[in-house]
Short mmCIF file of C-alpha atoms in Angstrom, two decimals:
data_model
loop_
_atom_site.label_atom_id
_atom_site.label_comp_id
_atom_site.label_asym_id
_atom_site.label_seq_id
_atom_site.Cartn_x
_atom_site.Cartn_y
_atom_site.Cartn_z
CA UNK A 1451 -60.24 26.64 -7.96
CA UNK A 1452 -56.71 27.91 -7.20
CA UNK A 1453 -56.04 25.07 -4.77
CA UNK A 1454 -55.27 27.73 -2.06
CA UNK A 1455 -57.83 27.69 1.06
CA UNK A 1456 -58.82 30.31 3.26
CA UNK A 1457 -61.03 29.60 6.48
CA UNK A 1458 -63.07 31.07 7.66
CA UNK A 1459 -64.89 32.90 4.66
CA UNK A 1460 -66.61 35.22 6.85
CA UNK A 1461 -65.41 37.00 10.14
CA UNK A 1462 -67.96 39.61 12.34
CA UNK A 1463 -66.59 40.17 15.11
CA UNK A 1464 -66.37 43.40 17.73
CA UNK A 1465 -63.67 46.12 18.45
CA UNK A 1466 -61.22 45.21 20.74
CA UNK A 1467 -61.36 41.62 20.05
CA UNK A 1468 -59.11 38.83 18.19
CA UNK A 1469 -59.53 36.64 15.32
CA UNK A 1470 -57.54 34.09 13.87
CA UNK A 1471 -57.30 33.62 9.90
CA UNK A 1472 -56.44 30.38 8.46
CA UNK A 1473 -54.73 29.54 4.94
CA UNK A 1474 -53.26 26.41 3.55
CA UNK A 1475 -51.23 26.82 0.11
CA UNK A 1476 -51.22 24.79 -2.70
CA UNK A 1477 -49.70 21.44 -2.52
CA UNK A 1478 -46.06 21.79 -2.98
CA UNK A 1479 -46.16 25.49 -2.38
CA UNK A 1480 -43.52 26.67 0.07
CA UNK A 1481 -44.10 30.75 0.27
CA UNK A 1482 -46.99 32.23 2.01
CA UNK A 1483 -48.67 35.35 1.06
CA UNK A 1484 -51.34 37.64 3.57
CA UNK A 1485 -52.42 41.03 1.76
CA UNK A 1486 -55.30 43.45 2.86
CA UNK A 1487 -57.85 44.72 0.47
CA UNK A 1488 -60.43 47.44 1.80
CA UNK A 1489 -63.30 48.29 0.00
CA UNK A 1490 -62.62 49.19 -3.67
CA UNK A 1491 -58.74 49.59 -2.73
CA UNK A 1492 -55.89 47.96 -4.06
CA UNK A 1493 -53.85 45.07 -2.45
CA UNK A 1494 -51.86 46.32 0.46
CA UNK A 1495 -49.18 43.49 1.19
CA UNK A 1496 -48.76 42.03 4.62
CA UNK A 1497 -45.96 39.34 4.66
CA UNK A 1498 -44.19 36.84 2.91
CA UNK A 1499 -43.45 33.26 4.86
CA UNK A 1500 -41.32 30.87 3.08
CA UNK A 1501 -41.21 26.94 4.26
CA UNK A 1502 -41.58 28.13 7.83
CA UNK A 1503 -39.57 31.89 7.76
CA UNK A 1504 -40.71 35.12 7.36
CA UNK A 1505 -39.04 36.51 4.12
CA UNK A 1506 -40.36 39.84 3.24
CA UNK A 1507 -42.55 42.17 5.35
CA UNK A 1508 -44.96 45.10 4.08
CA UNK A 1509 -47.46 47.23 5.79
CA UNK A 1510 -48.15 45.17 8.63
CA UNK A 1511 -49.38 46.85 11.80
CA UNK A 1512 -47.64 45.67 15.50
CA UNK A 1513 -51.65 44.54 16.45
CA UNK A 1514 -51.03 41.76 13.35
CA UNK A 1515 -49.18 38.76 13.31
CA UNK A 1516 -48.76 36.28 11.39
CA UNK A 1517 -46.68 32.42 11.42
CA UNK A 1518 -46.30 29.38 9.01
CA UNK A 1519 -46.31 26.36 10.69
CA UNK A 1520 -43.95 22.76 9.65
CA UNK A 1521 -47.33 21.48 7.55
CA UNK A 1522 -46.65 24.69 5.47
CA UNK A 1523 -50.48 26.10 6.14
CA UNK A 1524 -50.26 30.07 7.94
CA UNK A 1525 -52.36 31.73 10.39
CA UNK A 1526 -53.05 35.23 10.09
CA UNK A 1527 -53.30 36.98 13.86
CA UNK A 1528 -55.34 40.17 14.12
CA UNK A 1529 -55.70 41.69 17.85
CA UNK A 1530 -57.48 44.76 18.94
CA UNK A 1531 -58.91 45.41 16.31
CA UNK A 1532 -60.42 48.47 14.87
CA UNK A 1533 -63.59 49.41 12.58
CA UNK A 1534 -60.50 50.19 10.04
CA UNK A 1535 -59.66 46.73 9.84
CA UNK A 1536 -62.66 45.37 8.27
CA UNK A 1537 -61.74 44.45 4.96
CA UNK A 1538 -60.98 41.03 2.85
CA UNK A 1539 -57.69 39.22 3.87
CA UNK A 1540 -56.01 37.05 0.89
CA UNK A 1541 -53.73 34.54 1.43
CA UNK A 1542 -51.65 33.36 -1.99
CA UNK A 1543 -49.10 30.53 -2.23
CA UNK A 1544 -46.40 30.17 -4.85
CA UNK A 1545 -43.73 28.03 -5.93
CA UNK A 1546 -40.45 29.94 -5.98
CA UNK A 1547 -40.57 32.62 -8.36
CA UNK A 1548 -43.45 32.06 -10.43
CA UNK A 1549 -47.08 33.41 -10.24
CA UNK A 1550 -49.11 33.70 -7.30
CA UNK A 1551 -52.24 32.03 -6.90
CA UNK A 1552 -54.83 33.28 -4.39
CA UNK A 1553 -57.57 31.89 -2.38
CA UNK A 1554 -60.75 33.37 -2.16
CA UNK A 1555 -60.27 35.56 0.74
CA UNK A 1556 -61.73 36.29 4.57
CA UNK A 1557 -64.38 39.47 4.67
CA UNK A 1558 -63.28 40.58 7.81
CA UNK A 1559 -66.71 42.94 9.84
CA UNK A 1560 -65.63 44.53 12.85
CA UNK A 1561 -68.37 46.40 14.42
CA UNK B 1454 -37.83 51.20 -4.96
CA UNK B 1455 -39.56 49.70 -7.31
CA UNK B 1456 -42.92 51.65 -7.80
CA UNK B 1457 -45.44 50.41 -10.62
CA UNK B 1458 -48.44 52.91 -12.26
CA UNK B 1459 -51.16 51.94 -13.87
CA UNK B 1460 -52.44 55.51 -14.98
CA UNK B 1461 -55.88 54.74 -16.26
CA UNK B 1462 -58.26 54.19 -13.03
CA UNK B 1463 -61.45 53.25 -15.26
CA UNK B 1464 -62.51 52.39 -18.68
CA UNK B 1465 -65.38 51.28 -20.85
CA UNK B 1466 -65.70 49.75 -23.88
CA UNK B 1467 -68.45 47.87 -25.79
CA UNK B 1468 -68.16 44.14 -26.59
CA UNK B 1469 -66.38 42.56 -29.00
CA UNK B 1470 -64.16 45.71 -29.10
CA UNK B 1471 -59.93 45.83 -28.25
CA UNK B 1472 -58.84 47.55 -25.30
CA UNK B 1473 -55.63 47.99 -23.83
CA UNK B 1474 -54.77 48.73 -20.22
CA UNK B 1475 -51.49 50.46 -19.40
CA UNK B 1476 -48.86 49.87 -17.00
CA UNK B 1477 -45.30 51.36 -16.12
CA UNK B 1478 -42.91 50.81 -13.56
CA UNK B 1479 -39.77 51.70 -12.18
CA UNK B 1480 -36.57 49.70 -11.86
CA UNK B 1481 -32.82 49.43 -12.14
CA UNK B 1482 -32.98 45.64 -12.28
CA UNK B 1483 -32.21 43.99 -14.97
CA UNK B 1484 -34.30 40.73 -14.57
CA UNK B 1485 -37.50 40.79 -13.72
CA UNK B 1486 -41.14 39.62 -13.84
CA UNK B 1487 -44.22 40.92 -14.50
CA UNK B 1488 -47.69 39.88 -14.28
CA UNK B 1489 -51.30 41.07 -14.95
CA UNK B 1490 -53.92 39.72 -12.36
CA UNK B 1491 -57.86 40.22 -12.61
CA UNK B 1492 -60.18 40.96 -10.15
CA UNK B 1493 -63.75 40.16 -11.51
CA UNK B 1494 -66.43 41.25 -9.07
CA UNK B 1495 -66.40 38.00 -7.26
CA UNK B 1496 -63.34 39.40 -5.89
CA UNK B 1497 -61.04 36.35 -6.77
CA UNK B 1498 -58.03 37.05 -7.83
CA UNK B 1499 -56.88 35.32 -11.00
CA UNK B 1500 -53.67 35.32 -12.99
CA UNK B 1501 -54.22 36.46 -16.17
CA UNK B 1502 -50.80 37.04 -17.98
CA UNK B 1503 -46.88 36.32 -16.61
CA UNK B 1504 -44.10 37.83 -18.64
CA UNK B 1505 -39.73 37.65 -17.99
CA UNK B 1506 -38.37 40.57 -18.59
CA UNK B 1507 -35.52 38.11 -20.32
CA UNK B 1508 -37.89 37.41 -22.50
CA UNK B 1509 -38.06 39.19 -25.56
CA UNK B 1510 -40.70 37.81 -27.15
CA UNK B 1511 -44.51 38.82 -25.85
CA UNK B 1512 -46.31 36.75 -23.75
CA UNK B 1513 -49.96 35.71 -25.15
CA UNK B 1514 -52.95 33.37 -23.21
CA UNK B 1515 -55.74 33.38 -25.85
CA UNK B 1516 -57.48 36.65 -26.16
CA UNK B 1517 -54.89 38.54 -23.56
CA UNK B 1518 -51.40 39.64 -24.79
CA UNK B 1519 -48.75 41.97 -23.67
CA UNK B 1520 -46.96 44.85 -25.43
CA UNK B 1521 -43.69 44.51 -23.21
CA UNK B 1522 -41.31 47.61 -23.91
CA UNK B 1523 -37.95 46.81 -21.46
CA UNK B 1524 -36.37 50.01 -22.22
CA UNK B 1525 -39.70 51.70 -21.64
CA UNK B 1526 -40.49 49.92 -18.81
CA UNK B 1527 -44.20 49.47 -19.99
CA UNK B 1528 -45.95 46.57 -19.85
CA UNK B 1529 -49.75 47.22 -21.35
CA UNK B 1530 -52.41 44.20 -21.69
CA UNK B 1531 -54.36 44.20 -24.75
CA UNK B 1532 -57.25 41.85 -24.56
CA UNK B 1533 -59.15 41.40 -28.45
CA UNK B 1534 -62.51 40.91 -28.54
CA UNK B 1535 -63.99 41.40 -25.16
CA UNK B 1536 -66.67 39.68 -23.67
CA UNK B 1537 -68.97 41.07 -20.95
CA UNK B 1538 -66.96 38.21 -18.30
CA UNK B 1539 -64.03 40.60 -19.01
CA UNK B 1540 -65.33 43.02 -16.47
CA UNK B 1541 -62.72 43.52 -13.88
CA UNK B 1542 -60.20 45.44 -11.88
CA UNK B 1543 -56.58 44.68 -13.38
CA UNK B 1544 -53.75 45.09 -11.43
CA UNK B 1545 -50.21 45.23 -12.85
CA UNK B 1546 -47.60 43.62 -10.54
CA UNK B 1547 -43.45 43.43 -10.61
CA UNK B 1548 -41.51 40.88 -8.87
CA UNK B 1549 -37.57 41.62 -8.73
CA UNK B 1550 -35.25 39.25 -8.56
CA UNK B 1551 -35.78 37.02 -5.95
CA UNK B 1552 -33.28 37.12 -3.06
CA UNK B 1553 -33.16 34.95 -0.01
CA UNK B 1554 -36.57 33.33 -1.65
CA UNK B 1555 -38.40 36.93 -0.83
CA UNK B 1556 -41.00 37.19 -3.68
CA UNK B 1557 -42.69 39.86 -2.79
CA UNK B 1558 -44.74 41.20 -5.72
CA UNK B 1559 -44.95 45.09 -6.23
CA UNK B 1560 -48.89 45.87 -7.10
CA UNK B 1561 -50.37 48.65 -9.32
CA UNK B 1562 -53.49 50.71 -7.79
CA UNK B 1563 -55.73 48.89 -10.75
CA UNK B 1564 -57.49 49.71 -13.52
CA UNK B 1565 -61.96 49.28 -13.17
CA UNK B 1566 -62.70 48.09 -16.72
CA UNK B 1567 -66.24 47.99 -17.60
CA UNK B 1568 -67.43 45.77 -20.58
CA UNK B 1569 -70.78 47.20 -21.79
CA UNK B 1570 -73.23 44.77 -23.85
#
């Protein structure tokens, strides 16, 4: 157990609609991690939040958002989405510099 | 930019064997980190080996080690005497310096290794 949670743990959900993603980091953690892994891909990094501010920003389409809120945990917004998006969503937390440790992830279904 | 390659998309070896996985990357910094994350097909991602490029001296966790060549930029995992729970993907990751507490960490496509029994 990495100490990072992810909720929900599955998603199915239609095109067109919205979902909300939920992660809260290890205790003490400050930076926020959300990266997108399609079937038997790599990870594909969304963004970086740090104690409440985005820091660094990847591949991260307009339709996604994401925020950290004062309690440190992070939402992850997807809207309109597309069959593309189906895929697992990972959330990692880190303190400063050092390793990042992941939760277990979100399958994401859209149909 | 930082790029990293990890050229070898699958291997297989038999138990008990040594394998190494390679990884290069690209970088004019001068300190640095690297790490080598596992995949097993639970699809958890777990930290497997963290090495400063500062650090001459090759990191080890039990049965994983690195060969860590700074001039090369390589940074292959060797991991003696494999057991079947070994089965993976490994990714290869580079963090720069941080700046303005970005962390961002540079991933490698993977590498599928198969342990057979």
């Amino acid at each position: 157990d990495s100490g990072v949670t992810q909720t929900p743990k599955h998603l199915i959900t239609a095109t067109g609609q919205r979902v909300t993603l939920r992660c809260s980091p290890r205790s003490g953690d400050l930076s926020v991690y959300w990266y997108q892994q399609s079937l038997d891909q790599g990870l594909q990094f969304l963004i970086q939040y740090y104690n409440g501010e985005e820091r660094a920003k990847g591949n991260i389409l307009e339709r996604f958002s994401a925020q950290q809120f004062p309690d440190l945990h992070s939402e992850l917004n997807l809207s309109s989405l597309e069959l593309g998006d189906s895929a697992l969503y990972f959330c990692a937390s880190s303190e400063r510099h050092n390793e990042q440790f992941f939760g277990p992830g979100t399958r994401l279904t859209v149909l | 930019a930082q790029t990293v390659t990890q050229s070898q998309p699958e291997m297989s070896v038999q138990e008990a064997e040594t394998v190494t996985l390679s990884c290069t990357y690209d970088t004019s910094e001068n300190n640095y980190y690297l790490f080598w994350y596992k995949q097993p097909p639970s699809r958890q991602m777990i930290l497997v080996i963290r090495q400063e490029a500062y650090k001459q001296q090759n990191a080890t966790e039990n049965r994983f080690s690195v060969n860590f060549q700074k001039a090369a930029k390589s940074f292959s995992l060797k991991i003696s005497d494999s057991q079947l729970g070994d089965t993976a993907m490994y990714f290869c990751a580079f963090m720069k310096p941080p700046l303005d507490s970005n962390y961002q960490l540079i991933w490698g496509a993977g590498t599928k290794l198969i342990i057979k029994p």
